[in-house]
Coordinates of C-alpha atoms and ligand atoms in Angstrom, one line a residue:
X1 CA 0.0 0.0 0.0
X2 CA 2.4 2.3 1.3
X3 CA 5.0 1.3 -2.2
X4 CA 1.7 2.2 -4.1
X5 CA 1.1 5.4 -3.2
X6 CA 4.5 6.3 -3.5
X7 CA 5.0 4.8 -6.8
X8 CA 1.7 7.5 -7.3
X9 CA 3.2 10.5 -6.0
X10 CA 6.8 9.6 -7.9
X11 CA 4.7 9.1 -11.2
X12 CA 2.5 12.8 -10.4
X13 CA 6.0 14.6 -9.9
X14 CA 7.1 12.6 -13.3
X15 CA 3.8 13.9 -15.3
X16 CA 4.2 17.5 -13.9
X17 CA 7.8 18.0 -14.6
X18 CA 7.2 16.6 -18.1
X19 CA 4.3 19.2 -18.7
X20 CA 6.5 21.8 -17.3
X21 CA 9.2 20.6 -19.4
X22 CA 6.8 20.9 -22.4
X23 CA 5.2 24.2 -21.1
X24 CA 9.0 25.3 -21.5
X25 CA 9.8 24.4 -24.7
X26 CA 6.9 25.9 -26.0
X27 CA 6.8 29.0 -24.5
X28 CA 10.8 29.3 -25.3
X29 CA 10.0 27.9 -29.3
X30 CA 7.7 30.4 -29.2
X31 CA 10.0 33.2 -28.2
X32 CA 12.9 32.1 -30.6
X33 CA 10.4 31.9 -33.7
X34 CA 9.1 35.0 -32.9
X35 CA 11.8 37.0 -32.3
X36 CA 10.7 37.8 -28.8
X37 CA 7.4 39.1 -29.6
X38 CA 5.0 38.2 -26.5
X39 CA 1.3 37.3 -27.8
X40 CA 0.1 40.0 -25.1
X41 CA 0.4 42.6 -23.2
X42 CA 1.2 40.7 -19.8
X43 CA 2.0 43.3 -17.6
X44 CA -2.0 44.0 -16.6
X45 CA -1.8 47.9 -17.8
X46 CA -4.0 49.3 -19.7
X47 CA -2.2 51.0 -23.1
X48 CA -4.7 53.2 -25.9
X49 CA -2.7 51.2 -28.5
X50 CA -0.4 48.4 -29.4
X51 CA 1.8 48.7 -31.8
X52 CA 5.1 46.9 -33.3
X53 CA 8.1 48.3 -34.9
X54 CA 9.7 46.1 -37.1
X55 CA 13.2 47.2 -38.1
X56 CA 16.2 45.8 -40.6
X57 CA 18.5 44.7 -37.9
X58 CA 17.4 44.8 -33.9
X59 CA 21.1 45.8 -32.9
X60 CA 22.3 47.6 -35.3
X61 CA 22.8 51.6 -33.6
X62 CA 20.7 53.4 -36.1
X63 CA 17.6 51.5 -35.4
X64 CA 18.4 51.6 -31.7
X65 CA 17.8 55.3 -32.4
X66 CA 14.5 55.1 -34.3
X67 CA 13.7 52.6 -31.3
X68 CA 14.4 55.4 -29.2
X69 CA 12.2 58.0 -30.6
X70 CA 9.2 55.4 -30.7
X71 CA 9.3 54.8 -27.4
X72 CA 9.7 58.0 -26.4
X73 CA 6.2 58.8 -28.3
X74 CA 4.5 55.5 -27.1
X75 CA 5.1 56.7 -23.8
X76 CA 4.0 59.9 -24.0
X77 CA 0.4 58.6 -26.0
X78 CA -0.2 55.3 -23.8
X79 CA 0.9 52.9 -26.6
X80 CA 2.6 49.8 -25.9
X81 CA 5.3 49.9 -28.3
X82 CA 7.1 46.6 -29.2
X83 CA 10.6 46.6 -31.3
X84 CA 11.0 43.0 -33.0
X85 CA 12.5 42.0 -36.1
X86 CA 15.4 39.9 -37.0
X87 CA 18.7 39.7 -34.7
X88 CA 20.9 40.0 -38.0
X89 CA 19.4 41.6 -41.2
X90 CA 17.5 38.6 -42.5
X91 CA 14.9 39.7 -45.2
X92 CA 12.8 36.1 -44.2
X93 CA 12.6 36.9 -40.8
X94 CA 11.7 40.3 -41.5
X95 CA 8.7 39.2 -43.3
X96 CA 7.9 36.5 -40.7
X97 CA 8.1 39.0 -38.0
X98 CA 5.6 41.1 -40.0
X99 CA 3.1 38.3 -40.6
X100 CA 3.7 37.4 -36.8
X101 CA 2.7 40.9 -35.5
X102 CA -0.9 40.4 -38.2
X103 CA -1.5 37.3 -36.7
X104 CA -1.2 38.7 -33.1
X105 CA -3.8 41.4 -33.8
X106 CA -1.5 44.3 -33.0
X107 CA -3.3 47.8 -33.6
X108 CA -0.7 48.9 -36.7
X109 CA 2.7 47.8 -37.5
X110 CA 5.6 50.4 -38.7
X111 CA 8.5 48.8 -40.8
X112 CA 10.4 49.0 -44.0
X113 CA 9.5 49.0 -47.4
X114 CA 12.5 47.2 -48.7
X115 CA 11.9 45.4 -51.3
X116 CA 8.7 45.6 -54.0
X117 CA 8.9 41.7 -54.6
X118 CA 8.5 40.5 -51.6
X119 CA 7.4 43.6 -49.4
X120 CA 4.5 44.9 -50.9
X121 CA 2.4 41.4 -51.4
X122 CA 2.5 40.9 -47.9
X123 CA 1.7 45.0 -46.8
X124 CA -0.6 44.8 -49.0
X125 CA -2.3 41.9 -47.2
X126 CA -2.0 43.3 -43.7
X127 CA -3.4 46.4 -44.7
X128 CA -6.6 44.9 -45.2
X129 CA -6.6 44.0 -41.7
X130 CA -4.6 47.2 -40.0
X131 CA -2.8 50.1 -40.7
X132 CA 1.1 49.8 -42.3
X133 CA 3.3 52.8 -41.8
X134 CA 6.8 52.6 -43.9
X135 CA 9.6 53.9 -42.0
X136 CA 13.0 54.8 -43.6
X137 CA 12.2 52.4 -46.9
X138 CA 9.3 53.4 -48.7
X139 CA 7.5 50.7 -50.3
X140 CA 5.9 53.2 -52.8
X141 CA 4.2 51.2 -54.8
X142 CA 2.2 48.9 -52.1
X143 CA -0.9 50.4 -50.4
X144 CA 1.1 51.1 -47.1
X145 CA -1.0 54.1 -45.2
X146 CA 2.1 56.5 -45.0
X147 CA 5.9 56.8 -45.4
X148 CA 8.1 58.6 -43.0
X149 CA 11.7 59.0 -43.2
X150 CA 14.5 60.3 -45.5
X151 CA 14.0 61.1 -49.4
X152 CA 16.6 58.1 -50.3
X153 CA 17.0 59.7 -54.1
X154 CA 17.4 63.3 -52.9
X155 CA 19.9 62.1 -50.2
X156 CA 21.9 59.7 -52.5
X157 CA 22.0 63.0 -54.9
X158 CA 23.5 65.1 -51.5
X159 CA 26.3 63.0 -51.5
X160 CA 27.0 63.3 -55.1
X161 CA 27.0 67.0 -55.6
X162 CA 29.1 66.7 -51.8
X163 CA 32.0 64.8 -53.6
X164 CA 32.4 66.9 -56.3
X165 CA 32.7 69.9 -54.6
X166 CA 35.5 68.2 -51.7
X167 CA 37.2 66.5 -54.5
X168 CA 36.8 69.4 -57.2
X169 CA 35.0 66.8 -59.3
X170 CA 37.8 64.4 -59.8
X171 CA 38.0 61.2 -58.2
X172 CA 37.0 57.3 -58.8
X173 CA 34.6 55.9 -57.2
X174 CA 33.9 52.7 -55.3
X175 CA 30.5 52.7 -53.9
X176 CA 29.8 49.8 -51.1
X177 CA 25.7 49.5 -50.7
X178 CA 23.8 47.9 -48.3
X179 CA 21.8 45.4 -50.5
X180 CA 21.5 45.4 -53.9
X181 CA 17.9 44.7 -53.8
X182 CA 16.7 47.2 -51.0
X183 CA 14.8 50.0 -52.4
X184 CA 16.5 52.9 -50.5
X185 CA 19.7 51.4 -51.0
X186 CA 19.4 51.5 -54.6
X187 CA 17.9 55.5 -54.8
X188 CA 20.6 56.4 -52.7
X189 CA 23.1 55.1 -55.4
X190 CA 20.9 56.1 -58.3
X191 CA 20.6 59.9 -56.8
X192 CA 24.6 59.7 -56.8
X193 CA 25.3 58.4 -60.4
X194 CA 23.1 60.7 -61.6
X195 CA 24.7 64.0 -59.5
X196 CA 27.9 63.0 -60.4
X197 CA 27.1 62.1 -64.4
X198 CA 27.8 65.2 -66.1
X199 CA 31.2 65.8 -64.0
X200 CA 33.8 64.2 -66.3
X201 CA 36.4 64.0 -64.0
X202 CA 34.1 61.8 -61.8
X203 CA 34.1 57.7 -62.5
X204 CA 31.9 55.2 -60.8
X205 CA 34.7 52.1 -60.7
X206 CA 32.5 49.5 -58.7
X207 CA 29.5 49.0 -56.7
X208 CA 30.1 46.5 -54.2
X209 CA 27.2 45.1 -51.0
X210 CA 28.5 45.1 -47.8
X211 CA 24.9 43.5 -46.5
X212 CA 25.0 46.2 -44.3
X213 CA 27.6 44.8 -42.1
X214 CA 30.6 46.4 -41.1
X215 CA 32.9 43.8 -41.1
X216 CA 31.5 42.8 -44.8
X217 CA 32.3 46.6 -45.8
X218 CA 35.5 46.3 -44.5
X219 CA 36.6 42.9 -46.2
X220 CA 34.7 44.9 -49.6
X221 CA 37.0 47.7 -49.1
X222 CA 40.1 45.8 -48.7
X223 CA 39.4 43.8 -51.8
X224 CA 38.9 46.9 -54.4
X225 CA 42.2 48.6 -52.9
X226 CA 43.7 45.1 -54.2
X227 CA 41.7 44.4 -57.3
X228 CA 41.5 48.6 -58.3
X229 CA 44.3 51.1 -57.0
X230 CA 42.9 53.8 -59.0
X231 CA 40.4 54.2 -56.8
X232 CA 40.7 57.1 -54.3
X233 CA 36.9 57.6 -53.4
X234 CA 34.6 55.3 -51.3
X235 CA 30.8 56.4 -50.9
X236 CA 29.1 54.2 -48.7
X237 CA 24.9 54.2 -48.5
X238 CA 24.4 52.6 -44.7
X239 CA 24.7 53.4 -41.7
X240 CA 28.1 50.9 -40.8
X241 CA 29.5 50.8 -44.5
X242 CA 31.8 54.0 -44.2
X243 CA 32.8 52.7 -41.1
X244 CA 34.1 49.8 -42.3
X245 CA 35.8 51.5 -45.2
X246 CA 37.4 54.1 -42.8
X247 CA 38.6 51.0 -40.6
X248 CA 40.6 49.7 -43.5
X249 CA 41.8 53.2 -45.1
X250 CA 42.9 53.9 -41.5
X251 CA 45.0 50.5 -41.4
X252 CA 46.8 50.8 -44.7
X253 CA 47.6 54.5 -43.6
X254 CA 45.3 55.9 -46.9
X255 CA 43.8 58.6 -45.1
X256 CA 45.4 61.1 -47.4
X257 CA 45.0 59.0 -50.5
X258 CA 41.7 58.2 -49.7
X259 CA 38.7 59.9 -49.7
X260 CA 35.1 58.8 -47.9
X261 CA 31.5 60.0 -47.3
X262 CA 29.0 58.2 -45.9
X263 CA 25.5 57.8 -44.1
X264 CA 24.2 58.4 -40.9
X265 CA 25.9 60.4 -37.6
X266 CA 26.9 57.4 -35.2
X267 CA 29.2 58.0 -32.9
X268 CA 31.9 55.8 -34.7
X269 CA 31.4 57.9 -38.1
X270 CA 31.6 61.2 -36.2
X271 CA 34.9 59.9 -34.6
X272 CA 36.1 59.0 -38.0
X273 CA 35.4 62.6 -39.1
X274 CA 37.0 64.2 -36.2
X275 CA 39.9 61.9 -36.9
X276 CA 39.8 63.5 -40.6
X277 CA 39.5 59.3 -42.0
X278 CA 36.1 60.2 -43.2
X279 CA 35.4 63.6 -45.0
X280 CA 31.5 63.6 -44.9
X281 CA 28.5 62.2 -44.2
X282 CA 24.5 62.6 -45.1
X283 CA 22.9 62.7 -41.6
X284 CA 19.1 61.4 -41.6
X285 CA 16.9 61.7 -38.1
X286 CA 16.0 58.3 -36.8
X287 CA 14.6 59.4 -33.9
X288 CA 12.5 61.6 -35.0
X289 CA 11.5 59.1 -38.0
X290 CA 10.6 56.5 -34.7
X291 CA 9.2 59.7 -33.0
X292 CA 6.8 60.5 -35.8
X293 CA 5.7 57.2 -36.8
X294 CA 4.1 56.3 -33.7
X295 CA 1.9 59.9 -33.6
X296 CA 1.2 59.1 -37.5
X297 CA -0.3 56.2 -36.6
X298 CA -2.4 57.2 -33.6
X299 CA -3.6 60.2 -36.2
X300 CA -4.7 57.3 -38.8
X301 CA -6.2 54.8 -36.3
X302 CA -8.3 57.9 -34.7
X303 CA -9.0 59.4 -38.5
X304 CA -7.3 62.5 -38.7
X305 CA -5.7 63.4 -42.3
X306 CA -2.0 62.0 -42.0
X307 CA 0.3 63.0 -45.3
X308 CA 1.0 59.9 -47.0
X309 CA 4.7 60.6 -47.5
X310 CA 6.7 62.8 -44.9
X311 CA 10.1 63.2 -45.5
X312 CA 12.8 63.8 -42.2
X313 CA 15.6 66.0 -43.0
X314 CA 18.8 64.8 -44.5
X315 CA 22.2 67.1 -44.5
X316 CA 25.5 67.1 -45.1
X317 CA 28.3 66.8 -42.4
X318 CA 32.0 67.4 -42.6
X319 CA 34.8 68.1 -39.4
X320 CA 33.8 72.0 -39.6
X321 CA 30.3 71.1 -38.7
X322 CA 31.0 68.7 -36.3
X323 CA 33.3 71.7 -34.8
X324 CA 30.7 74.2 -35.1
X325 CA 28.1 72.0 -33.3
X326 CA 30.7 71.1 -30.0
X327 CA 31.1 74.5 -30.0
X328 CA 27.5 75.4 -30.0
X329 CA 27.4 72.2 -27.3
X330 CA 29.0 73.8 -25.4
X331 CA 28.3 77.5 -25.1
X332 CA 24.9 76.2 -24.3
X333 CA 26.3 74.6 -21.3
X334 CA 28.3 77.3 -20.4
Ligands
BGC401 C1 19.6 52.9 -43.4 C2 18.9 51.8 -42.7 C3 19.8 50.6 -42.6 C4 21.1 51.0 -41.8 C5 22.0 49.8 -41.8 C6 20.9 53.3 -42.6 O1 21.6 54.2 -43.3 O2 18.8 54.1 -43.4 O3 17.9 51.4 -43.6 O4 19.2 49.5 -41.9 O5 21.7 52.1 -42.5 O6 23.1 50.1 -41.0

């Protein structure tokens, strides 16, 4: 009797740990699949909204900064805000995450445009169901509700017209883009051919994709010093690519042979200007683009009239500016 019930209780604690085990597993496939995005708000407060940001590359600085300004906005409007996308930039998992956030009934979902093939289908599908803001991509051609974030031509142009005048219009190029396929990637380069076209003294050697890795733009860099020395002139479209270039230029001791603009104001590209290894960059606003997106969508889920395409500013920076702002800095701590 008394073997019995023990046998009983041993086989209970058995069961339960195997249905915790299973509990476990699921709850943890569940995370793993879905990039960490929870199926609900499980914190018991009440939010106005829920929505999910779905970015290129969950690590990568510049979307830690459009992040930033989305949260900053949620908080301010009651929204729960949710950043999930893939760890490394993944164009699959980009669209998984985006059929994920659909299928979890999320009040509007904000993400990139990147690619017409395979990004408008699906926003056109989950626009149907709920609002699609496009953040920093445009996906122009789908039915997305709005577009924030930088004119990709106009910027791509910047840079262009940028080079000619620091290199009085002679230099060959080596451009190292983010993806081929991505849709700002390929305005930004198309803005710059096409501002640098009619300078004769300008030549476009190679366009090379650095999958908007650093250590890929590096390795890129490397391998058209070697394959093309004529080169004397890297323009790279994302955020890490000129930092990657610089990293290389700096190590073969270039930096006077060499010369490099880039994209974006991370604190790695500003110490590369400051260091004099890159000459310029084109400075978007990702934290206002994360900023905006989140009171664009509150306006088009309440029904107020939200421009369908709002464009963030998009300038050019060199050392002098990045002089004139620490100045500025710091007379306004003084
Ligand atoms: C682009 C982003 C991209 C990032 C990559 C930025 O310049 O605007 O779309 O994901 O670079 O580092």
């Amino acid at each position: 009797m008394f073997m019995s019930r023990l046998t009983v209780v041993a086989y209970t604690f058995g069961i339960l740990c195997f249905l915790a085990s299973c509990a476990f597993s699921v709850f943890y496939g569940y995370k793993v699949v879905s990039h960490d995005l929870p199926a609900e708000d499980q914190t018991g407060e009440k939010y106005n909204y829920h929505f999910v940001l779905v970015p290129e590359e969950l690590d990568n600085d510049y979307w830690r900064l459009v992040e930033e300004g989305a949260k900053k906005a949620a908080e301010e409007h009651g929204v729960l805000l949710e950043y999930a996308g893939p760890r490394q930039a993944n164009i699959d998992e980009h669209l998984k995450t985006i059929e994920m956030s659909m299928a979890s009934k999320v009040d509007g979902i904000i993400t990139q445009g990147l690619s017409d093939e395979q990004f408008t289908p699906l926003i056109n599908r989950v626009v149907e169901k709920l609002p699609v803001i496009t953040i920093d991509t445009d996906a122009a051609n789908s039915d997305r509700m709005a577009y924030i974030g930088t004119d990709n031509y106009y910027s791509g142009f910047l840079a262009g017209k940028a080079l000619i005048e620091d290199t009085n219009g002679q230099a060959n190029v080596a451009i190292i883009t983010g993806n081929y396929y991505a849709n700002h990637q390929q305005q930004r380069v198309q803005g710059f051919r096409d501002a640098v076209e009619s300078e004769e003294g300008i030549t476009i050697i190679t366009v090379e994709e650095s999958e908007i890795s650093r250590v890929r733009a590096a390795e890129k860099t490397y391998q058209i010093l070697t394959d093309y020395p004529e080169v004397d002139a890297f323009y790279g479209t994302s955020a890490l690519d000129a930092i990657g270039i610089a990293q290389v230029v700096d190590k073969f001791r270039k930096q006077n042979q060499v010369y490099i603009i880039g994209f974006d104001s991370l604190p790695e590209t500003l110490k590369y200007i400051s260091k004099g290894t890159i000459q310029a960059t084109v400075v978007q606003e990702p934290y206002e683009m994360g900023y905006r997106s989140v009171t664009m969508m509150i306006d088009l889920i309440e029904g107020k009239k939200v421009s369908p395409v709002v464009h963030t500013d998009t300038r050019i920076m060199r050392a002098a500016d990045l002089l004139k702002r620490k100045e500025d800095e710091w007379e306004a701590g003084r």
